Amino acid sequence: MYTVDDRAAGPHDASLDHERLVLEARDVEFDWARLPVHYVPDEPFTTHMLNVLHLLLPAGEEFFVEVFKRALPFIKDDQLRLDVQGFIGQESVHSQAHSGVCERFAAQHLHVTPYTDQVRWMFDKVLGSKPHWSRRRQDRWLLEQVSFISAIEHYTAILGEWILNTPAHDAIGTDPVMLDMLRWHGAEEVEHKAVAFDTMKHLRAGYWRQVRAQLVVSPAMLLLWIRGVRYLYSVDPQLPPGTRPRWRDYVNAARRGLLPGPLRFVRGIADYYRPGFHPSQLGGLGRAVDYLAISPAARSSR
């Protein structure tokens, strides 16, 4: 799609023309009034594993938007600039949608603010912009931020493809509004899965910067998820005091298709480290487009 130098197309660029689409921000709305605490029936572990998304993404996707707005002036390719603008629009809506779920948590006495405040501090203070730095250091940091986002977007694309392809949640009776929200979001993540990566390469990030960013992001994501699930268990008003999540709960849920299994992530991480990797190789775009055509929220936004 895009290369380090947009004047020299890579050998796979022509084959990706069929994946070219216009990224649009769909003005979706979700009614959470009837969302139960455990919206995956009788599955508190699965529910809270999914809930970590709602805790991480409002601040995380606001960070994505802020970084890519600052990256826009450095993008010289017209098509990539359009894709980045579409990416910014989609991520803004994602952040708002997940914030709505957090508001529902508050109404259910599931108090998540202490955890989300820590997440926001991480994105704002640790990974955020450094206005007191010199212009040269700020430009280098911007490339580092884009590289971090590309590594994170690799995970969201894997999760997006998984949620579009698992029938287990339909079979078990997961709340339909939540399932539509997760699949709408997952489909848009698959739609724009290459934008952050292409921006990173367009700004001339090399292979080792790409690898280094993923080496930072992967353990950080794992730790945030573990802490998030443990925290949600500690504040869940419907669980007996002292109930703790267990690794075997994850293995059991993954075996039944309610969560992505560990091998899916191991293979995905290995792909990202492979020289010549491009997110288009993950596939899944056709299913994403098909779901967005039937998603209740996406259809109502039109």
PDB file of C-alpha atoms in Angstrom:
ATOM      1  CA  MET A   1       0.000   0.000   0.000  1.00  0.00           C
ATOM      2  CA  TYR A   2       2.663   2.508   1.049  1.00  0.00           C
ATOM      3  CA  THR A   3       6.383   2.124   1.319  1.00  0.00           C
ATOM      4  CA  VAL A   4       9.125   4.016   3.077  1.00  0.00           C
ATOM      5  CA  ASP A   5       9.452   6.063  -0.084  1.00  0.00           C
ATOM      6  CA  ASP A   6       6.151   6.589  -1.880  1.00  0.00           C
ATOM      7  CA  ARG A   7       8.015   6.998  -5.187  1.00  0.00           C
ATOM      8  CA  ALA A   8       9.171   3.369  -5.121  1.00  0.00           C
ATOM      9  CA  ALA A   9       6.289   0.928  -4.886  1.00  0.00           C
ATOM     10  CA  GLY A  10       6.961  -2.416  -3.221  1.00  0.00           C
ATOM     11  CA  PRO A  11       6.367  -5.674  -5.106  1.00  0.00           C
ATOM     12  CA  HIS A  12       3.120  -6.407  -3.261  1.00  0.00           C
ATOM     13  CA  ASP A  13       1.529  -2.984  -3.684  1.00  0.00           C
ATOM     14  CA  ALA A  14      -0.432  -3.775  -6.852  1.00  0.00           C
ATOM     15  CA  SER A  15      -1.963  -6.867  -5.281  1.00  0.00           C
ATOM     16  CA  LEU A  16      -3.370  -4.725  -2.490  1.00  0.00           C
ATOM     17  CA  ASP A  17      -5.460  -2.489  -4.730  1.00  0.00           C
ATOM     18  CA  HIS A  18      -8.526  -4.659  -4.037  1.00  0.00           C
ATOM     19  CA  GLU A  19      -8.187  -3.811  -0.348  1.00  0.00           C
ATOM     20  CA  ARG A  20      -8.380  -0.083  -1.016  1.00  0.00           C
ATOM     21  CA  LEU A  21     -11.532   1.355   0.491  1.00  0.00           C
ATOM     22  CA  VAL A  22     -12.736   4.635   1.902  1.00  0.00           C
ATOM     23  CA  LEU A  23     -12.486   4.698   5.680  1.00  0.00           C
ATOM     24  CA  GLU A  24     -15.568   6.352   7.118  1.00  0.00           C
ATOM     25  CA  ALA A  25     -16.420   7.228  10.709  1.00  0.00           C
ATOM     26  CA  ARG A  26     -19.828   5.708  11.366  1.00  0.00           C
ATOM     27  CA  ASP A  27     -21.857   7.725  13.870  1.00  0.00           C
ATOM     28  CA  VAL A  28     -23.053   4.700  15.847  1.00  0.00           C
ATOM     29  CA  GLU A  29     -25.110   4.684  19.037  1.00  0.00           C
ATOM     30  CA  PHE A  30     -25.691   1.877  21.533  1.00  0.00           C
ATOM     31  CA  ASP A  31     -28.402   1.571  24.183  1.00  0.00           C
ATOM     32  CA  TRP A  32     -26.823   0.121  27.322  1.00  0.00           C
ATOM     33  CA  ALA A  33     -29.896   0.463  29.551  1.00  0.00           C
ATOM     34  CA  ARG A  34     -30.472  -3.296  29.673  1.00  0.00           C
ATOM     35  CA  LEU A  35     -26.851  -4.448  29.665  1.00  0.00           C
ATOM     36  CA  PRO A  36     -26.357  -6.968  32.504  1.00  0.00           C
ATOM     37  CA  VAL A  37     -23.202  -6.944  34.617  1.00  0.00           C
ATOM     38  CA  HIS A  38     -22.226 -10.342  33.203  1.00  0.00           C
ATOM     39  CA  TYR A  39     -23.338  -9.854  29.608  1.00  0.00           C
ATOM     40  CA  VAL A  40     -21.763 -13.180  28.660  1.00  0.00           C
ATOM     41  CA  PRO A  41     -24.258 -15.362  30.596  1.00  0.00           C
ATOM     42  CA  ASP A  42     -22.735 -17.141  33.597  1.00  0.00           C
ATOM     43  CA  GLU A  43     -19.272 -16.144  32.401  1.00  0.00           C
ATOM     44  CA  PRO A  44     -17.810 -13.449  34.673  1.00  0.00           C
ATOM     45  CA  PHE A  45     -14.269 -14.211  33.525  1.00  0.00           C
ATOM     46  CA  THR A  46     -15.065 -13.869  29.828  1.00  0.00           C
ATOM     47  CA  THR A  47     -17.123 -10.746  30.509  1.00  0.00           C
ATOM     48  CA  HIS A  48     -14.299  -9.060  32.383  1.00  0.00           C
ATOM     49  CA  MET A  49     -11.652 -10.088  29.856  1.00  0.00           C
ATOM     50  CA  LEU A  50     -13.723  -8.269  27.255  1.00  0.00           C
ATOM     51  CA  ASN A  51     -14.388  -5.411  29.681  1.00  0.00           C
ATOM     52  CA  VAL A  52     -10.697  -4.544  29.812  1.00  0.00           C
ATOM     53  CA  LEU A  53     -11.161  -3.249  26.261  1.00  0.00           C
ATOM     54  CA  HIS A  54     -13.682  -0.714  27.541  1.00  0.00           C
ATOM     55  CA  LEU A  55     -11.249   0.437  30.227  1.00  0.00           C
ATOM     56  CA  LEU A  56      -8.198   0.777  27.980  1.00  0.00           C
ATOM     57  CA  LEU A  57      -9.627   2.154  24.762  1.00  0.00           C
ATOM     58  CA  PRO A  58     -11.186   5.530  25.649  1.00  0.00           C
ATOM     59  CA  ALA A  59      -7.829   7.013  26.711  1.00  0.00           C
ATOM     60  CA  GLY A  60      -5.852   4.867  24.285  1.00  0.00           C
ATOM     61  CA  GLU A  61      -7.784   5.870  21.211  1.00  0.00           C
ATOM     62  CA  GLU A  62      -7.789   9.529  22.234  1.00  0.00           C
ATOM     63  CA  PHE A  63      -3.996   9.158  22.280  1.00  0.00           C
ATOM     64  CA  PHE A  64      -4.062   7.615  18.792  1.00  0.00           C
ATOM     65  CA  VAL A  65      -6.107  10.547  17.483  1.00  0.00           C
ATOM     66  CA  GLU A  66      -3.806  13.152  19.025  1.00  0.00           C
ATOM     67  CA  VAL A  67      -0.662  11.499  17.635  1.00  0.00           C
ATOM     68  CA  PHE A  68      -2.021  11.068  14.110  1.00  0.00           C
ATOM     69  CA  LYS A  69      -3.292  14.626  13.977  1.00  0.00           C
ATOM     70  CA  ARG A  70       0.287  15.731  14.662  1.00  0.00           C
ATOM     71  CA  ALA A  71       1.597  13.259  12.072  1.00  0.00           C
ATOM     72  CA  LEU A  72      -0.648  14.545   9.248  1.00  0.00           C
ATOM     73  CA  PRO A  73       1.634  17.437   8.143  1.00  0.00           C
ATOM     74  CA  PHE A  74       4.490  14.953   7.609  1.00  0.00           C
ATOM     75  CA  ILE A  75       2.466  12.707   5.266  1.00  0.00           C
ATOM     76  CA  LYS A  76       3.258  13.484   1.621  1.00  0.00           C
ATOM     77  CA  ASP A  77       1.188  10.738  -0.013  1.00  0.00           C
ATOM     78  CA  ASP A  78      -2.348  11.908  -0.823  1.00  0.00           C
ATOM     79  CA  GLN A  79      -3.997   8.495  -0.442  1.00  0.00           C
ATOM     80  CA  LEU A  80      -2.281   7.789   2.867  1.00  0.00           C
ATOM     81  CA  ARG A  81      -3.346  11.217   4.126  1.00  0.00           C
ATOM     82  CA  LEU A  82      -6.981  10.347   3.316  1.00  0.00           C
ATOM     83  CA  ASP A  83      -6.607   7.004   5.084  1.00  0.00           C
ATOM     84  CA  VAL A  84      -5.138   8.673   8.164  1.00  0.00           C
ATOM     85  CA  GLN A  85      -8.028  11.149   8.238  1.00  0.00           C
ATOM     86  CA  GLY A  86     -10.460   8.229   8.078  1.00  0.00           C
ATOM     87  CA  PHE A  87      -8.478   6.442  10.813  1.00  0.00           C
ATOM     88  CA  ILE A  88      -8.696   9.522  13.045  1.00  0.00           C
ATOM     89  CA  GLY A  89     -12.457   9.713  12.543  1.00  0.00           C
ATOM     90  CA  GLN A  90     -13.023   6.030  13.299  1.00  0.00           C
ATOM     91  CA  GLU A  91     -10.820   6.056  16.394  1.00  0.00           C
ATOM     92  CA  SER A  92     -12.626   9.121  17.756  1.00  0.00           C
ATOM     93  CA  VAL A  93     -15.971   7.303  17.522  1.00  0.00           C
ATOM     94  CA  HIS A  94     -14.471   4.156  19.086  1.00  0.00           C
ATOM     95  CA  SER A  95     -13.292   6.130  22.101  1.00  0.00           C
ATOM     96  CA  GLN A  96     -16.735   7.654  22.611  1.00  0.00           C
ATOM     97  CA  ALA A  97     -18.488   4.290  22.252  1.00  0.00           C
ATOM     98  CA  HIS A  98     -16.334   2.607  24.886  1.00  0.00           C
ATOM     99  CA  SER A  99     -16.754   5.593  27.206  1.00  0.00           C
ATOM    100  CA  GLY A 100     -20.493   4.938  27.034  1.00  0.00           C
ATOM    101  CA  VAL A 101     -19.940   1.420  28.365  1.00  0.00           C
ATOM    102  CA  CYS A 102     -17.909   2.820  31.263  1.00  0.00           C
ATOM    103  CA  GLU A 103     -20.829   5.102  32.112  1.00  0.00           C
ATOM    104  CA  ARG A 104     -23.040   2.014  32.264  1.00  0.00           C
ATOM    105  CA  PHE A 105     -20.519   0.384  34.617  1.00  0.00           C
ATOM    106  CA  ALA A 106     -20.872   3.331  37.010  1.00  0.00           C
ATOM    107  CA  ALA A 107     -24.652   2.888  37.036  1.00  0.00           C
ATOM    108  CA  GLN A 108     -24.119  -0.785  37.909  1.00  0.00           C
ATOM    109  CA  HIS A 109     -21.830   0.144  40.844  1.00  0.00           C
ATOM    110  CA  LEU A 110     -18.870  -1.301  38.977  1.00  0.00           C
ATOM    111  CA  HIS A 111     -16.443   1.476  39.875  1.00  0.00           C
ATOM    112  CA  VAL A 112     -13.661   1.516  37.282  1.00  0.00           C
ATOM    113  CA  THR A 113     -12.336   5.081  37.649  1.00  0.00           C
ATOM    114  CA  PRO A 114      -9.219   4.172  39.698  1.00  0.00           C
ATOM    115  CA  TYR A 115      -8.055   1.849  36.929  1.00  0.00           C
ATOM    116  CA  THR A 116      -9.021   4.105  34.004  1.00  0.00           C
ATOM    117  CA  ASP A 117      -7.280   7.064  35.689  1.00  0.00           C
ATOM    118  CA  GLN A 118      -4.054   5.051  35.727  1.00  0.00           C
ATOM    119  CA  VAL A 119      -4.499   4.146  32.064  1.00  0.00           C
ATOM    120  CA  ARG A 120      -5.081   7.782  31.147  1.00  0.00           C
ATOM    121  CA  TRP A 121      -1.968   8.815  33.106  1.00  0.00           C
ATOM    122  CA  MET A 122       0.089   6.276  31.142  1.00  0.00           C
ATOM    123  CA  PHE A 123      -1.101   7.545  27.760  1.00  0.00           C
ATOM    124  CA  ASP A 124      -0.960  11.232  28.714  1.00  0.00           C
ATOM    125  CA  LYS A 125       2.248  11.408  30.730  1.00  0.00           C
ATOM    126  CA  VAL A 126       4.372   8.425  29.733  1.00  0.00           C
ATOM    127  CA  LEU A 127       3.473   8.075  26.046  1.00  0.00           C
ATOM    128  CA  GLY A 128       2.074  11.552  25.392  1.00  0.00           C
ATOM    129  CA  SER A 129       3.645  14.548  23.682  1.00  0.00           C
ATOM    130  CA  LYS A 130       6.656  16.303  25.219  1.00  0.00           C
ATOM    131  CA  PRO A 131       6.190  20.015  24.459  1.00  0.00           C
ATOM    132  CA  HIS A 132       9.231  20.998  26.532  1.00  0.00           C
ATOM    133  CA  TRP A 133      11.558  18.991  24.272  1.00  0.00           C
ATOM    134  CA  SER A 134      13.393  20.441  21.289  1.00  0.00           C
ATOM    135  CA  ARG A 135      11.687  20.236  17.900  1.00  0.00           C
ATOM    136  CA  ARG A 136      14.140  17.571  16.753  1.00  0.00           C
ATOM    137  CA  ARG A 137      13.460  15.372  19.793  1.00  0.00           C
ATOM    138  CA  GLN A 138       9.711  15.898  19.416  1.00  0.00           C
ATOM    139  CA  ASP A 139       9.855  14.717  15.797  1.00  0.00           C
ATOM    140  CA  ARG A 140      11.786  11.587  16.797  1.00  0.00           C
ATOM    141  CA  TRP A 141       9.302  10.952  19.615  1.00  0.00           C
ATOM    142  CA  LEU A 142       6.396  11.316  17.187  1.00  0.00           C
ATOM    143  CA  LEU A 143       7.862   8.501  15.080  1.00  0.00           C
ATOM    144  CA  GLU A 144       8.248   6.420  18.246  1.00  0.00           C
ATOM    145  CA  GLN A 145       4.604   7.080  19.156  1.00  0.00           C
ATOM    146  CA  VAL A 146       3.416   6.067  15.673  1.00  0.00           C
ATOM    147  CA  SER A 147       5.479   2.872  15.992  1.00  0.00           C
ATOM    148  CA  PHE A 148       3.868   2.052  19.350  1.00  0.00           C
ATOM    149  CA  ILE A 149       0.419   2.618  17.845  1.00  0.00           C
ATOM    150  CA  SER A 150       1.245   0.384  14.884  1.00  0.00           C
ATOM    151  CA  ALA A 151       2.209  -2.396  17.317  1.00  0.00           C
ATOM    152  CA  ILE A 152      -1.023  -1.937  19.293  1.00  0.00           C
ATOM    153  CA  GLU A 153      -3.101  -1.848  16.101  1.00  0.00           C
ATOM    154  CA  HIS A 154      -1.638  -5.234  15.203  1.00  0.00           C
ATOM    155  CA  TYR A 155      -3.329  -6.636  18.317  1.00  0.00           C
ATOM    156  CA  THR A 156      -6.624  -4.889  17.662  1.00  0.00           C
ATOM    157  CA  ALA A 157      -6.664  -6.285  14.114  1.00  0.00           C
ATOM    158  CA  ILE A 158      -6.112  -9.805  15.475  1.00  0.00           C
ATOM    159  CA  LEU A 159      -8.907  -9.306  18.007  1.00  0.00           C
ATOM    160  CA  GLY A 160     -11.164  -7.808  15.346  1.00  0.00           C
ATOM    161  CA  GLU A 161     -10.725 -10.739  12.991  1.00  0.00           C
ATOM    162  CA  TRP A 162     -11.321 -13.164  15.873  1.00  0.00           C
ATOM    163  CA  ILE A 163     -14.606 -11.607  17.094  1.00  0.00           C
ATOM    164  CA  LEU A 164     -15.944 -11.596  13.519  1.00  0.00           C
ATOM    165  CA  ASN A 165     -15.191 -15.297  13.140  1.00  0.00           C
ATOM    166  CA  THR A 166     -16.337 -16.847  16.411  1.00  0.00           C
ATOM    167  CA  PRO A 167     -19.920 -18.188  16.630  1.00  0.00           C
ATOM    168  CA  ALA A 168     -19.528 -19.143  20.296  1.00  0.00           C
ATOM    169  CA  HIS A 169     -20.932 -15.853  21.618  1.00  0.00           C
ATOM    170  CA  ASP A 170     -24.061 -16.190  19.490  1.00  0.00           C
ATOM    171  CA  ALA A 171     -24.549 -19.726  20.768  1.00  0.00           C
ATOM    172  CA  ILE A 172     -24.114 -18.867  24.443  1.00  0.00           C
ATOM    173  CA  GLY A 173     -26.404 -15.814  24.264  1.00  0.00           C
ATOM    174  CA  THR A 174     -24.006 -12.918  24.782  1.00  0.00           C
ATOM    175  CA  ASP A 175     -25.928  -9.640  25.019  1.00  0.00           C
ATOM    176  CA  PRO A 176     -26.721  -8.728  21.385  1.00  0.00           C
ATOM    177  CA  VAL A 177     -26.030  -4.999  21.775  1.00  0.00           C
ATOM    178  CA  MET A 178     -22.594  -5.681  23.260  1.00  0.00           C
ATOM    179  CA  LEU A 179     -21.857  -8.291  20.624  1.00  0.00           C
ATOM    180  CA  ASP A 180     -22.784  -5.853  17.865  1.00  0.00           C
ATOM    181  CA  MET A 181     -20.584  -3.211  19.453  1.00  0.00           C
ATOM    182  CA  LEU A 182     -17.599  -5.562  19.653  1.00  0.00           C
ATOM    183  CA  ARG A 183     -18.071  -6.766  16.081  1.00  0.00           C
ATOM    184  CA  TRP A 184     -18.635  -3.266  14.663  1.00  0.00           C
ATOM    185  CA  HIS A 185     -15.450  -2.125  16.377  1.00  0.00           C
ATOM    186  CA  GLY A 186     -13.596  -5.258  15.325  1.00  0.00           C
ATOM    187  CA  ALA A 187     -14.682  -4.806  11.706  1.00  0.00           C
ATOM    188  CA  GLU A 188     -13.418  -1.219  11.628  1.00  0.00           C
ATOM    189  CA  GLU A 189     -10.119  -2.335  13.172  1.00  0.00           C
ATOM    190  CA  VAL A 190      -9.762  -4.825  10.315  1.00  0.00           C
ATOM    191  CA  GLU A 191     -10.723  -2.074   7.828  1.00  0.00           C
ATOM    192  CA  HIS A 192      -7.946   0.246   8.959  1.00  0.00           C
ATOM    193  CA  LYS A 193      -5.458  -2.409  10.122  1.00  0.00           C
ATOM    194  CA  ALA A 194      -2.692  -1.154   7.804  1.00  0.00           C
ATOM    195  CA  VAL A 195      -2.967   2.611   8.325  1.00  0.00           C
ATOM    196  CA  ALA A 196      -0.703   2.961  11.367  1.00  0.00           C
ATOM    197  CA  PHE A 197       1.829   0.512   9.907  1.00  0.00           C
ATOM    198  CA  ASP A 198       1.874   2.330   6.558  1.00  0.00           C
ATOM    199  CA  THR A 199       2.286   5.663   8.319  1.00  0.00           C
ATOM    200  CA  MET A 200       5.190   4.284  10.333  1.00  0.00           C
ATOM    201  CA  LYS A 201       6.917   3.140   7.131  1.00  0.00           C
ATOM    202  CA  HIS A 202       6.072   6.332   5.249  1.00  0.00           C
ATOM    203  CA  LEU A 203       7.809   8.282   8.020  1.00  0.00           C
ATOM    204  CA  ARG A 204      10.833   6.046   7.460  1.00  0.00           C
ATOM    205  CA  ALA A 205      10.766   3.874  10.561  1.00  0.00           C
ATOM    206  CA  GLY A 206      13.097   0.954  10.017  1.00  0.00           C
ATOM    207  CA  TYR A 207      12.659  -2.710  10.823  1.00  0.00           C
ATOM    208  CA  TRP A 208      14.406  -2.495  14.189  1.00  0.00           C
ATOM    209  CA  ARG A 209      12.196   0.347  15.384  1.00  0.00           C
ATOM    210  CA  GLN A 210       9.182  -1.744  14.359  1.00  0.00           C
ATOM    211  CA  VAL A 211      10.492  -4.731  16.348  1.00  0.00           C
ATOM    212  CA  ARG A 212      11.499  -2.643  19.350  1.00  0.00           C
ATOM    213  CA  ALA A 213       8.032  -1.089  19.589  1.00  0.00           C
ATOM    214  CA  GLN A 214       6.402  -4.516  19.611  1.00  0.00           C
ATOM    215  CA  LEU A 215       8.873  -5.737  22.255  1.00  0.00           C
ATOM    216  CA  VAL A 216       7.608  -2.902  24.482  1.00  0.00           C
ATOM    217  CA  VAL A 217       3.927  -3.198  23.615  1.00  0.00           C
ATOM    218  CA  SER A 218       3.466  -6.964  23.983  1.00  0.00           C
ATOM    219  CA  PRO A 219       4.443  -7.328  27.677  1.00  0.00           C
ATOM    220  CA  ALA A 220       2.728  -4.030  28.510  1.00  0.00           C
ATOM    221  CA  MET A 221      -0.550  -5.250  26.990  1.00  0.00           C
ATOM    222  CA  LEU A 222      -0.316  -8.532  28.885  1.00  0.00           C
ATOM    223  CA  LEU A 223       0.289  -6.806  32.215  1.00  0.00           C
ATOM    224  CA  LEU A 224      -2.498  -4.264  31.651  1.00  0.00           C
ATOM    225  CA  TRP A 225      -4.936  -7.052  30.819  1.00  0.00           C
ATOM    226  CA  ILE A 226      -4.006  -9.126  33.881  1.00  0.00           C
ATOM    227  CA  ARG A 227      -4.301  -6.100  36.159  1.00  0.00           C
ATOM    228  CA  GLY A 228      -7.563  -5.064  34.522  1.00  0.00           C
ATOM    229  CA  VAL A 229      -9.252  -8.433  35.015  1.00  0.00           C
ATOM    230  CA  ARG A 230      -8.049  -8.663  38.607  1.00  0.00           C
ATOM    231  CA  TYR A 231      -9.317  -5.165  39.299  1.00  0.00           C
ATOM    232  CA  LEU A 232     -12.731  -5.867  37.761  1.00  0.00           C
ATOM    233  CA  TYR A 233     -13.073  -8.990  39.876  1.00  0.00           C
ATOM    234  CA  SER A 234     -12.314  -6.948  42.991  1.00  0.00           C
ATOM    235  CA  VAL A 235     -15.123  -4.431  42.284  1.00  0.00           C
ATOM    236  CA  ASP A 236     -17.714  -6.755  40.721  1.00  0.00           C
ATOM    237  CA  PRO A 237     -20.806  -6.427  42.993  1.00  0.00           C
ATOM    238  CA  GLN A 238     -22.167  -9.808  41.874  1.00  0.00           C
ATOM    239  CA  LEU A 239     -19.101 -11.898  42.771  1.00  0.00           C
ATOM    240  CA  PRO A 240     -18.520 -13.239  46.307  1.00  0.00           C
ATOM    241  CA  PRO A 241     -15.824 -11.235  48.146  1.00  0.00           C
ATOM    242  CA  GLY A 242     -12.380 -12.680  47.559  1.00  0.00           C
ATOM    243  CA  THR A 243     -13.209 -14.306  44.206  1.00  0.00           C
ATOM    244  CA  ARG A 244     -10.161 -14.259  41.961  1.00  0.00           C
ATOM    245  CA  PRO A 245      -9.666 -14.902  38.257  1.00  0.00           C
ATOM    246  CA  ARG A 246      -7.734 -18.059  37.428  1.00  0.00           C
ATOM    247  CA  TRP A 247      -5.621 -19.008  34.422  1.00  0.00           C
ATOM    248  CA  ARG A 248      -7.721 -22.118  33.940  1.00  0.00           C
ATOM    249  CA  ASP A 249     -10.746 -19.847  33.464  1.00  0.00           C
ATOM    250  CA  TYR A 250      -8.976 -18.354  30.458  1.00  0.00           C
ATOM    251  CA  VAL A 251      -7.963 -21.736  29.051  1.00  0.00           C
ATOM    252  CA  ASN A 252     -11.530 -22.997  29.454  1.00  0.00           C
ATOM    253  CA  ALA A 253     -13.074 -19.938  27.773  1.00  0.00           C
ATOM    254  CA  ALA A 254     -10.563 -20.012  24.916  1.00  0.00           C
ATOM    255  CA  ARG A 255     -11.182 -23.719  24.316  1.00  0.00           C
ATOM    256  CA  ARG A 256     -14.890 -22.963  23.858  1.00  0.00           C
ATOM    257  CA  GLY A 257     -14.250 -20.062  21.480  1.00  0.00           C
ATOM    258  CA  LEU A 258     -15.354 -17.343  23.913  1.00  0.00           C
ATOM    259  CA  LEU A 259     -11.881 -15.776  23.964  1.00  0.00           C
ATOM    260  CA  PRO A 260      -8.995 -15.912  21.501  1.00  0.00           C
ATOM    261  CA  GLY A 261      -6.532 -18.647  22.396  1.00  0.00           C
ATOM    262  CA  PRO A 262      -2.858 -18.001  23.222  1.00  0.00           C
ATOM    263  CA  LEU A 263      -1.587 -19.551  19.987  1.00  0.00           C
ATOM    264  CA  ARG A 264      -3.481 -16.917  17.995  1.00  0.00           C
ATOM    265  CA  PHE A 265      -1.464 -14.192  19.730  1.00  0.00           C
ATOM    266  CA  VAL A 266       1.828 -16.086  19.495  1.00  0.00           C
ATOM    267  CA  ARG A 267       1.386 -16.513  15.742  1.00  0.00           C
ATOM    268  CA  GLY A 268       0.336 -12.879  15.389  1.00  0.00           C
ATOM    269  CA  ILE A 269       3.359 -11.570  17.271  1.00  0.00           C
ATOM    270  CA  ALA A 270       5.664 -13.811  15.228  1.00  0.00           C
ATOM    271  CA  ASP A 271       4.181 -12.365  12.025  1.00  0.00           C
ATOM    272  CA  TYR A 272       4.957  -8.819  13.132  1.00  0.00           C
ATOM    273  CA  TYR A 273       8.630  -9.692  13.639  1.00  0.00           C
ATOM    274  CA  ARG A 274       8.952 -11.200  10.171  1.00  0.00           C
ATOM    275  CA  PRO A 275      10.855  -9.009   7.667  1.00  0.00           C
ATOM    276  CA  GLY A 276       8.536  -8.126   4.821  1.00  0.00           C
ATOM    277  CA  PHE A 277       5.403  -8.380   6.955  1.00  0.00           C
ATOM    278  CA  HIS A 278       2.449  -6.177   6.028  1.00  0.00           C
ATOM    279  CA  PRO A 279      -0.908  -6.075   7.887  1.00  0.00           C
ATOM    280  CA  SER A 280      -2.796  -6.846   4.689  1.00  0.00           C
ATOM    281  CA  GLN A 281      -1.432 -10.387   5.028  1.00  0.00           C
ATOM    282  CA  LEU A 282      -3.697 -10.916   8.040  1.00  0.00           C
ATOM    283  CA  GLY A 283      -6.779 -11.075   5.797  1.00  0.00           C
ATOM    284  CA  GLY A 284     -10.343 -10.736   7.020  1.00  0.00           C
ATOM    285  CA  LEU A 285     -11.300  -7.578   5.154  1.00  0.00           C
ATOM    286  CA  GLY A 286     -14.145  -9.220   3.254  1.00  0.00           C
ATOM    287  CA  ARG A 287     -15.797 -10.476   6.425  1.00  0.00           C
ATOM    288  CA  ALA A 288     -15.376  -7.047   8.037  1.00  0.00           C
ATOM    289  CA  VAL A 289     -17.075  -5.264   5.140  1.00  0.00           C
ATOM    290  CA  ASP A 290     -19.845  -7.870   5.120  1.00  0.00           C
ATOM    291  CA  TYR A 291     -20.505  -7.401   8.835  1.00  0.00           C
ATOM    292  CA  LEU A 292     -20.591  -3.616   8.600  1.00  0.00           C
ATOM    293  CA  ALA A 293     -23.327  -4.011   5.971  1.00  0.00           C
ATOM    294  CA  ILE A 294     -25.576  -5.878   8.445  1.00  0.00           C
ATOM    295  CA  SER A 295     -24.497  -4.441  11.824  1.00  0.00           C
ATOM    296  CA  PRO A 296     -27.567  -2.884  13.507  1.00  0.00           C
ATOM    297  CA  ALA A 297     -25.512   0.031  14.839  1.00  0.00           C
ATOM    298  CA  ALA A 298     -23.673   0.656  11.574  1.00  0.00           C
ATOM    299  CA  ARG A 299     -26.889   0.454   9.553  1.00  0.00           C
ATOM    300  CA  SER A 300     -28.729   2.885  11.840  1.00  0.00           C
ATOM    301  CA  SER A 301     -25.827   5.345  11.531  1.00  0.00           C
ATOM    302  CA  ARG A 302     -26.571   5.592   7.804  1.00  0.00           C
TER     303      ARG A 302
END
